[in-house]
CSV table of C-alpha atoms and ligand atoms in Angstrom, one decimal:
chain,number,residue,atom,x,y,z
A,228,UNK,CA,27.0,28.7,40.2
A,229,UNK,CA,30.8,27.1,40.3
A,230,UNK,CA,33.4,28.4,38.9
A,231,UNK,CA,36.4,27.6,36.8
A,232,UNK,CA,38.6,27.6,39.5
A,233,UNK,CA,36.3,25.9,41.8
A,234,UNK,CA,35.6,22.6,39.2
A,235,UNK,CA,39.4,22.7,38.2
A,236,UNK,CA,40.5,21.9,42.3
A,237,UNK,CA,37.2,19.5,42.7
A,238,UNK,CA,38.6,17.5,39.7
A,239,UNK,CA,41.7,17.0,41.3
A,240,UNK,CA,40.6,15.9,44.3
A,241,UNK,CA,38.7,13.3,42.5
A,242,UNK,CA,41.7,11.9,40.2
A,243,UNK,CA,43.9,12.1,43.3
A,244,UNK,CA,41.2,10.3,45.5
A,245,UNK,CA,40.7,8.1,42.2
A,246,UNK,CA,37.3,8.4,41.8
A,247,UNK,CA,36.0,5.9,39.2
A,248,UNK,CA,36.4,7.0,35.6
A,249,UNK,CA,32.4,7.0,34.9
A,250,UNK,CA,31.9,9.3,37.9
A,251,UNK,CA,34.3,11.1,36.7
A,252,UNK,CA,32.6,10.9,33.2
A,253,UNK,CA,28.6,11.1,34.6
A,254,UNK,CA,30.0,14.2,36.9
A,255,UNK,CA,31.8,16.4,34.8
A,256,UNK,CA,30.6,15.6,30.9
A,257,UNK,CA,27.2,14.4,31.7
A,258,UNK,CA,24.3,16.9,30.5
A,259,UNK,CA,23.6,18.2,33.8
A,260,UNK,CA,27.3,17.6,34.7
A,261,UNK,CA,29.9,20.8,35.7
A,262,UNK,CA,31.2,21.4,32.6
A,263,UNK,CA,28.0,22.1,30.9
A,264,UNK,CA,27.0,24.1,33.8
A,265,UNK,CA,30.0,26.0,33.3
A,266,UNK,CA,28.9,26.4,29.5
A,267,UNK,CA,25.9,27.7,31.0
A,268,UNK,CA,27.6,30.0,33.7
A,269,UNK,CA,28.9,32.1,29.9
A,270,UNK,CA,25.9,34.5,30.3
A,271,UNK,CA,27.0,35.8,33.3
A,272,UNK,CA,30.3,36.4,31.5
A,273,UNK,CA,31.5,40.5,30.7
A,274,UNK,CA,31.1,40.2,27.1
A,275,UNK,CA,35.3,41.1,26.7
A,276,UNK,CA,36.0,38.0,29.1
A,277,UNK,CA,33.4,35.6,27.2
A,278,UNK,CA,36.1,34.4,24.9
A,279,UNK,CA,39.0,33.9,27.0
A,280,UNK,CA,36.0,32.1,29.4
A,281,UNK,CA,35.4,30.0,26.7
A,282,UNK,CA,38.8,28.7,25.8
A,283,UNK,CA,38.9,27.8,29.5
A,284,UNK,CA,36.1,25.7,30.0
A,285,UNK,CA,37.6,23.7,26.9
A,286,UNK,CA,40.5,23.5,27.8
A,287,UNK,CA,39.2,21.7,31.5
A,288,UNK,CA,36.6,19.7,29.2
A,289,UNK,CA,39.1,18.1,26.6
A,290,UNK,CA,42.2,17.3,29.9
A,291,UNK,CA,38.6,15.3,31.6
A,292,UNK,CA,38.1,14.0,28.6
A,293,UNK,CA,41.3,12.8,28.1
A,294,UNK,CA,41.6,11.2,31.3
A,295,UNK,CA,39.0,9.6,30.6
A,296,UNK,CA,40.1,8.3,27.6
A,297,UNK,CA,43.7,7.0,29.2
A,298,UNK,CA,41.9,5.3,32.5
A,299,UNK,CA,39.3,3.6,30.7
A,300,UNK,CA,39.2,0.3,32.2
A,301,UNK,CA,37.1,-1.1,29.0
A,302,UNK,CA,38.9,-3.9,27.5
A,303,UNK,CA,40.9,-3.3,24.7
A,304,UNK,CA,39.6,-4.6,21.2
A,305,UNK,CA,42.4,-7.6,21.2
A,306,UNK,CA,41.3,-8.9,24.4
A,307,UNK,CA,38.0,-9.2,24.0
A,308,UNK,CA,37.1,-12.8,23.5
A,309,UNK,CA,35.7,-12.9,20.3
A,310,UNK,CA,33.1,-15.8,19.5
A,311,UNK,CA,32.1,-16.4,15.8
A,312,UNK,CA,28.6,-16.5,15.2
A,313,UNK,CA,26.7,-18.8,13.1
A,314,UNK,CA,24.4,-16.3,10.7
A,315,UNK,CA,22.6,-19.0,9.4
A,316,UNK,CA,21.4,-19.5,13.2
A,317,UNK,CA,19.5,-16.2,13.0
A,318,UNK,CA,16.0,-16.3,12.4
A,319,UNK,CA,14.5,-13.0,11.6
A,320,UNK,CA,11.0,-13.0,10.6
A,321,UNK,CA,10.0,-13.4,7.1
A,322,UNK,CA,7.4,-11.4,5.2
A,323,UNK,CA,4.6,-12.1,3.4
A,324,UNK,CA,2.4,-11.7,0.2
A,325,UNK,CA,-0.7,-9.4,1.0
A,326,UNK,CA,-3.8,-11.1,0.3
A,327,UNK,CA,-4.9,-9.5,-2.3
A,328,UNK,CA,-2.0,-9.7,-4.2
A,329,UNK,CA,-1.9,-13.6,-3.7
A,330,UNK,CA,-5.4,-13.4,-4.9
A,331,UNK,CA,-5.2,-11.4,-8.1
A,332,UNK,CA,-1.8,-14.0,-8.7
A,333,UNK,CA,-4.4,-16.4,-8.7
A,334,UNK,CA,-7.3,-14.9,-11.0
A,335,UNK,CA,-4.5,-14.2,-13.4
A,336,UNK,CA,-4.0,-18.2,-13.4
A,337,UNK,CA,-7.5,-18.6,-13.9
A,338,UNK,CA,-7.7,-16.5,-16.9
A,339,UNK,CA,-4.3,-17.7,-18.2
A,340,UNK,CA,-5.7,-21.2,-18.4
A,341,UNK,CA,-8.7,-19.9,-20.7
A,342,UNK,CA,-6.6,-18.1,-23.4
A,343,UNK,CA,-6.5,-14.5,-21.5
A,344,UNK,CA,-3.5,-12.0,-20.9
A,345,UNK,CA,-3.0,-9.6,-18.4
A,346,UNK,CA,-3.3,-5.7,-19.1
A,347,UNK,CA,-2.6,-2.5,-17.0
A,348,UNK,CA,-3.8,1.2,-17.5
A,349,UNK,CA,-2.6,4.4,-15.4
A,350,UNK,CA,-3.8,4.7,-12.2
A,351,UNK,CA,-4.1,9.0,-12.9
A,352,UNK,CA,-6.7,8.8,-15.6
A,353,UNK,CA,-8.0,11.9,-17.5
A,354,UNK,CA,-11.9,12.4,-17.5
A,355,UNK,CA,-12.1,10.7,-21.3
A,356,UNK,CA,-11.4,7.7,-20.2
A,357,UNK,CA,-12.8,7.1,-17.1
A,358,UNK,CA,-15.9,8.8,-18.1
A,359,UNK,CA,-16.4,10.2,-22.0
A,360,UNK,CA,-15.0,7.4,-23.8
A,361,UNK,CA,-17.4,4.8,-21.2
A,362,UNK,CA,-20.2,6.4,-23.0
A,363,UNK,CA,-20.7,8.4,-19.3
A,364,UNK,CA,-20.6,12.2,-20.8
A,365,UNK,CA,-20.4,14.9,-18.3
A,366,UNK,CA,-24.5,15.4,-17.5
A,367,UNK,CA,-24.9,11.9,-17.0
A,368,UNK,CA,-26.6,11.2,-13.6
A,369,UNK,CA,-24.4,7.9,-13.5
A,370,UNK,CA,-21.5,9.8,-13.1
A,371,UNK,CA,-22.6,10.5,-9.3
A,372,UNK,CA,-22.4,6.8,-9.1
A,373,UNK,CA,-19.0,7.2,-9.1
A,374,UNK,CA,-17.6,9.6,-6.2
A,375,UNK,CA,-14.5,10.8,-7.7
A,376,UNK,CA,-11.4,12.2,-6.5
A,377,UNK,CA,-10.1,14.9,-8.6
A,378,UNK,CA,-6.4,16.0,-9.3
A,379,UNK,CA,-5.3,19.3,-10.5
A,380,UNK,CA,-3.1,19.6,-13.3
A,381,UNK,CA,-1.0,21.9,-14.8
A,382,UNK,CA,-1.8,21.2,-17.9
A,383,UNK,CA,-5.5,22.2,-17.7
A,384,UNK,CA,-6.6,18.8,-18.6
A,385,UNK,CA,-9.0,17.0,-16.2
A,386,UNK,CA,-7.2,14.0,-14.0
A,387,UNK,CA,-8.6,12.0,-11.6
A,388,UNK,CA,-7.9,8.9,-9.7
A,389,UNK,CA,-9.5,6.3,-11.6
A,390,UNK,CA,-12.8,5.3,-10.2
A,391,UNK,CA,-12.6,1.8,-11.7
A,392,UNK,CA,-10.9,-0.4,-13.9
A,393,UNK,CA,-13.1,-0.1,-16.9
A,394,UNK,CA,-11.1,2.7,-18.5
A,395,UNK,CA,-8.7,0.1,-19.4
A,396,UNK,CA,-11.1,-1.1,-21.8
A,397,UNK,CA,-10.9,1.7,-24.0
A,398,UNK,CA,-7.1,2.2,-23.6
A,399,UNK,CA,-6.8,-1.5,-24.8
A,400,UNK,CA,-9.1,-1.4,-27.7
A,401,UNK,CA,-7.1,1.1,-28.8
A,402,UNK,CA,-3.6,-0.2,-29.1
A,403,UNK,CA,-4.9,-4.0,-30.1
A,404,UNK,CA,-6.9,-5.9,-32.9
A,405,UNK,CA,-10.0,-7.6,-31.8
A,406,UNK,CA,-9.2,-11.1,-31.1
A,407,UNK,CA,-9.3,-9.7,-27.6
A,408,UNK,CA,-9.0,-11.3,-24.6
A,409,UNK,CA,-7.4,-10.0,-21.3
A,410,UNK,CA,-8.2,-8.9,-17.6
A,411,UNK,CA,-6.9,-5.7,-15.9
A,412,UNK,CA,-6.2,-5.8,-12.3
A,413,UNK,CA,-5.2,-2.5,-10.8
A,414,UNK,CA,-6.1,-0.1,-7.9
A,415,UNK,CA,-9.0,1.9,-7.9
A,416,UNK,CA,-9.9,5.5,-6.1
A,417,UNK,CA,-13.5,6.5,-4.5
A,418,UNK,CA,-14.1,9.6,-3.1
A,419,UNK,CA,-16.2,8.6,-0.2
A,420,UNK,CA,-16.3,7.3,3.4
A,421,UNK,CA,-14.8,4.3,4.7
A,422,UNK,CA,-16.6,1.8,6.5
A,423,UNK,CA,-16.7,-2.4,7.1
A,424,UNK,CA,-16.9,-2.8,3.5
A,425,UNK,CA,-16.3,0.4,1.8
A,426,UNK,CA,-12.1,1.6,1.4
A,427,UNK,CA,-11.1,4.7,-0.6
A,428,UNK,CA,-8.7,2.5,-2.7
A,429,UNK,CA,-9.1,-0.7,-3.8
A,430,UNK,CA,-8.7,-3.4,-6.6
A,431,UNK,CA,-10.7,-4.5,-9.1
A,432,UNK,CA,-10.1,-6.8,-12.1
A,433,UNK,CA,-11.8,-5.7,-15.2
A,434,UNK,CA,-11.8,-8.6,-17.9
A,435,UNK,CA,-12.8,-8.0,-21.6
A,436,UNK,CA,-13.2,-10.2,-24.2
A,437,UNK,CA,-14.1,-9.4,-27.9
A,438,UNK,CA,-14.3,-11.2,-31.0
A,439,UNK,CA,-17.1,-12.8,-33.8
A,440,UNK,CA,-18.9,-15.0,-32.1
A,441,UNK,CA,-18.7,-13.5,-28.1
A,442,UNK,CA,-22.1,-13.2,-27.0
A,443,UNK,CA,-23.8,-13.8,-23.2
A,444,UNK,CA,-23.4,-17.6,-23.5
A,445,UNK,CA,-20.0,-17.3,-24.3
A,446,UNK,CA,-19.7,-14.8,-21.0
A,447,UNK,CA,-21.7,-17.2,-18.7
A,448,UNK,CA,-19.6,-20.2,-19.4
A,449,UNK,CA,-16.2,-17.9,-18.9
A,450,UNK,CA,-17.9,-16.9,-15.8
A,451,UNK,CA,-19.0,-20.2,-14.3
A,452,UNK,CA,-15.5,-21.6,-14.7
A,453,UNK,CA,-13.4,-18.8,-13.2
A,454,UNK,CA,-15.6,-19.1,-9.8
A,455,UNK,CA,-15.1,-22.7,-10.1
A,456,UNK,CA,-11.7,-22.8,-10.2
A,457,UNK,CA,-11.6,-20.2,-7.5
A,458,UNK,CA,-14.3,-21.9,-5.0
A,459,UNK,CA,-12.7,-25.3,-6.1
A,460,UNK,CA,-16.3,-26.8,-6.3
A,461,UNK,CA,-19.5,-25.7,-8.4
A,462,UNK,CA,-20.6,-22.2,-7.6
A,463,UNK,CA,-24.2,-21.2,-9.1
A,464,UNK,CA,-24.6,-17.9,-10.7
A,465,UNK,CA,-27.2,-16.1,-11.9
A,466,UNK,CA,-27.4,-12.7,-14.1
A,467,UNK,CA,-29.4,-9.9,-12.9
A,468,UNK,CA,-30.7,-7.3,-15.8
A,469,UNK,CA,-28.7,-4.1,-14.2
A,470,UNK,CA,-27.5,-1.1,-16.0
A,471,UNK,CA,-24.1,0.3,-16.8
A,472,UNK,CA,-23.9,3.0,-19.7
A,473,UNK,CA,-21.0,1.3,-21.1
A,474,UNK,CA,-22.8,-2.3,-21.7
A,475,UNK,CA,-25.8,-3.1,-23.2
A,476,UNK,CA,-27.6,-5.2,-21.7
A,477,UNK,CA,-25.8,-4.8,-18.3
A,478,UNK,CA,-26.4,-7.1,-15.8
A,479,UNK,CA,-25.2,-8.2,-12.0
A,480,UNK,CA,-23.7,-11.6,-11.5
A,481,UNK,CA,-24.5,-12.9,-8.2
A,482,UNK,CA,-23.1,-16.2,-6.7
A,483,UNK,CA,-24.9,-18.0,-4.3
A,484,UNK,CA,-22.8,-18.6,-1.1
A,485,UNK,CA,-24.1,-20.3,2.1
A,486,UNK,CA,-27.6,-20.1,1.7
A,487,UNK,CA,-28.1,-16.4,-0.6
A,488,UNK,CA,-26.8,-14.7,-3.4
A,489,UNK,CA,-24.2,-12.4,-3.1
A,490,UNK,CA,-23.7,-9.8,-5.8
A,491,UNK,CA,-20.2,-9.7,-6.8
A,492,UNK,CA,-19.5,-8.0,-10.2
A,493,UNK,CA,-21.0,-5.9,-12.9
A,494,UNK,CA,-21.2,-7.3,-16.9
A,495,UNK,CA,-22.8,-6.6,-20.2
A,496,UNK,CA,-22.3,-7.0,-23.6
A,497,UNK,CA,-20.0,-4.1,-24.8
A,498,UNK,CA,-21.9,-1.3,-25.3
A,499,UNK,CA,-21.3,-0.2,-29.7
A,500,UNK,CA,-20.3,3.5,-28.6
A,501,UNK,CA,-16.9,2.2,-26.8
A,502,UNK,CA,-16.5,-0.2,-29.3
A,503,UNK,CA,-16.4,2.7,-31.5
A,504,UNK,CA,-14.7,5.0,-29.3
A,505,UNK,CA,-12.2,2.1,-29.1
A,506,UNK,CA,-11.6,1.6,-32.6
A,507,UNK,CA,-14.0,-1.0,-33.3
A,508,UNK,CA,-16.2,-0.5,-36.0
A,509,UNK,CA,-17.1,-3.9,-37.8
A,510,UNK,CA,-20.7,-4.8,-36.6
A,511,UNK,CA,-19.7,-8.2,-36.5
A,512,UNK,CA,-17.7,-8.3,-33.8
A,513,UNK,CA,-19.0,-7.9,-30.5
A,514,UNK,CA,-18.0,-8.8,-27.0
A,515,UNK,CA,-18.9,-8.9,-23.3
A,516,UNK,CA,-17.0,-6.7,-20.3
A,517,UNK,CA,-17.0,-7.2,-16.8
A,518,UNK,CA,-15.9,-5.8,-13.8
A,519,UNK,CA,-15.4,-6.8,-9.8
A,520,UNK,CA,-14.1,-5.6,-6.2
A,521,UNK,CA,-11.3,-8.1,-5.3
A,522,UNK,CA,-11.2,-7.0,-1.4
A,523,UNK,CA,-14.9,-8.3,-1.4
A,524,UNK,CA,-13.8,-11.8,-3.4
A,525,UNK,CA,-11.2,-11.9,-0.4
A,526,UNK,CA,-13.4,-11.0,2.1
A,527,UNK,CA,-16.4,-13.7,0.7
A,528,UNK,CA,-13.1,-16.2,0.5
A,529,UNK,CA,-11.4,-15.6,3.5
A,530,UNK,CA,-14.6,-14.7,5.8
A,531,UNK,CA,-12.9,-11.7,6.5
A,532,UNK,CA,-15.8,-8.9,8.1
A,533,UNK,CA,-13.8,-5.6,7.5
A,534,UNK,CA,-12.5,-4.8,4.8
A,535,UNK,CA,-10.1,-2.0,6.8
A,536,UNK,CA,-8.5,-5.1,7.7
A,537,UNK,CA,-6.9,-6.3,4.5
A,538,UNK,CA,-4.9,-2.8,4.2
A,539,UNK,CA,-4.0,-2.6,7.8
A,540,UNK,CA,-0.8,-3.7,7.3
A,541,UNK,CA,-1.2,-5.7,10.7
A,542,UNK,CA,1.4,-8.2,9.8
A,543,UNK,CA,-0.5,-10.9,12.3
A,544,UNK,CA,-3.4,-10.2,9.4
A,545,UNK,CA,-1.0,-10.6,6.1
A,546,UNK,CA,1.2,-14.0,7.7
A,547,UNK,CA,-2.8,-15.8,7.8
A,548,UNK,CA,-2.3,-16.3,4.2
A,549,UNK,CA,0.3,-19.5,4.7
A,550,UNK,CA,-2.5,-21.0,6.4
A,551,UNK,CA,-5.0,-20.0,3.7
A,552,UNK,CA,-5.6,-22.9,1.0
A,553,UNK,CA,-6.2,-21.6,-2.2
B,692,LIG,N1,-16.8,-0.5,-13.9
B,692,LIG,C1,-18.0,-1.0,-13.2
B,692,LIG,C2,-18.0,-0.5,-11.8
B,692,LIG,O1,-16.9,-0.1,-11.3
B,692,LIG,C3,-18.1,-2.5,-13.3
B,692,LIG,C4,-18.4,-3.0,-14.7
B,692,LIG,C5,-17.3,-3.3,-15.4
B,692,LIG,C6,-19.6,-3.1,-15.2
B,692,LIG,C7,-17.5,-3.8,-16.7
B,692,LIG,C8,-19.8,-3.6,-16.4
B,692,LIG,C9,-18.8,-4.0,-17.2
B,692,LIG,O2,-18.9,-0.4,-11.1
């Protein structure tokens, strides 16, 4: 273990012998350098001497530092020769929009063009309106359908992650007068494993329209046009009889891509009891809801096989979409 003494007369050796000033630096200041090893030797110290030990190895430290300080050779700031550089030169790389965002852009087009406005609903739902309200009361065995992630909350009211779009619905009918007319994109939350086409959170777009004369013709026309505007080129469809507890009749839509039908949302006719629970009471008005995944549009779109993908945030993935032709 060296000493004081011993580091004090090897140091000025090495400034007499000049020694260059990042020896210097790398031998005496460096981590495993002597001053530090002298920090270390404090242990060994008499506890009365520790102090005065102390003040010496600092004293050493700051006249090496010093030194070092005057005998830099760096150049000094108003020699250096200073070239301007051109920041419009730099290229750094640009980001891009996810694809799923590009896409619900573009079914909000769609929609635009045929009359219908955009609406949003929280994303932390309470059980009445993901479930009670949808005509999906707490016994129902479709509830199971939808494997839901819970919150706790303070409050003692029930939260949860909203397991589709469709409360929205409900939340809408509420605060607006039939003439109604509007889709809902937004996140949605399942509570169960992920896979090549399943993701715990996801989008949907939830469209609703409602008025006097809205009936399943009315629905298969909207229908036909959006994937026609989004396939750019006829698309055939077909409606499945299916069941949701919050239309009636429900039904699947498929669309037939490369030889087979895909199914790709769930519709109906507005069930009466959200009508009711959302305000509407006049049996003359009447109108159709539906509901679909937008990472499977993207994926039937894109040919994209998993759907892990499209959240990977692998930029190589999301920079694809210049390329993509909408
Ligand atoms: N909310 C349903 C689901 O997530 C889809 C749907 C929406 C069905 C609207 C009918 C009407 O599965």
């Amino acid at each position: 273990m060296a000493s004081i003494e011993s580091v004090q007369i090897e140091y000025q050796k090495d400034i007499k012998n000049n020694l260059e000033i990042n020896e210097i630096e790398h031998k005496y200041l460096s981590r495993k350098g002597y001053i530090a090893e002298l920090f270390k030797g404090v242990k060994d110290i008499l506890p009365e001497a520790k102090a005065e030990y102390g003040q010496k190895v600092n004293e050493l430290k700051q006249s090496i530092e010093s030194y070092i300080t005057e005998h830099n050779s760096a150049p000094k700031i108003e020699s250096i020769d200073i070239h301007p550089v051109n920041i419009t030169d730099i290229k750094s790389e640009l980001g891009s929009i996810s694809p799923i965002s590009w896409l619900i852009f573009r079914i909000q087009d769609i929609f635009a063009e045929i009359g219908f406005s955009v609406a949003t609903g929280p994303e932390l739902e309470t059980e009445k309106y993901n479930f009670d309200a949808l005509n999906i009361p707490k016994s129902h065995p479709a509830r199971d359908v939808w494997d839901t992630i819970w919150v706790q909350n303070p409050a003692g009211i029930k939260s949860l992650l909203r397991t589709h779009t469709s409360p929205v619905q409900v939340h809408y009918m509420e605060s607006h007068k039939p003439p109604i007319r509007i889709i809902a994109p937004g996140k949605v939350y399942r509570y169960e494993a992920t896979d090549a086409t399943h993701e715990t959170v996801f989008h949907q777009v939830e469209g609703l329209m409602i008025d006097t004369s809205t009936s399943i013709a009315t629905f298969k026309a909207i229908i036909q046009y959006f994937f026609k505007e989004l396939f750019q080129q006829e698309i055939k469809i077909r409606l499945r009889p299916s069941y949701f507890p919050f239309t009636e009749p429900s039904f699947e839509i498929d669309i037939w891509i490369e030889d087979h039908w895909l199914e790709i949302a769930g519709a109906g006719m507005v069930s009466r009891v959200v009508l009711k629970n959302g305000g509407i009471t006049d049996p003359h008005i009447q109108g159709f809801a539906f509901g679909f995944g937008v990472e499977r549009l993207a994926m039937i779109l894109y040919g994209i096989d998993d759907i892990r993908l499209i959240h990977s945030a692998d930029i190589r993935f999301a920079s694809q979409l210049g390329k993509i032709q909408l």
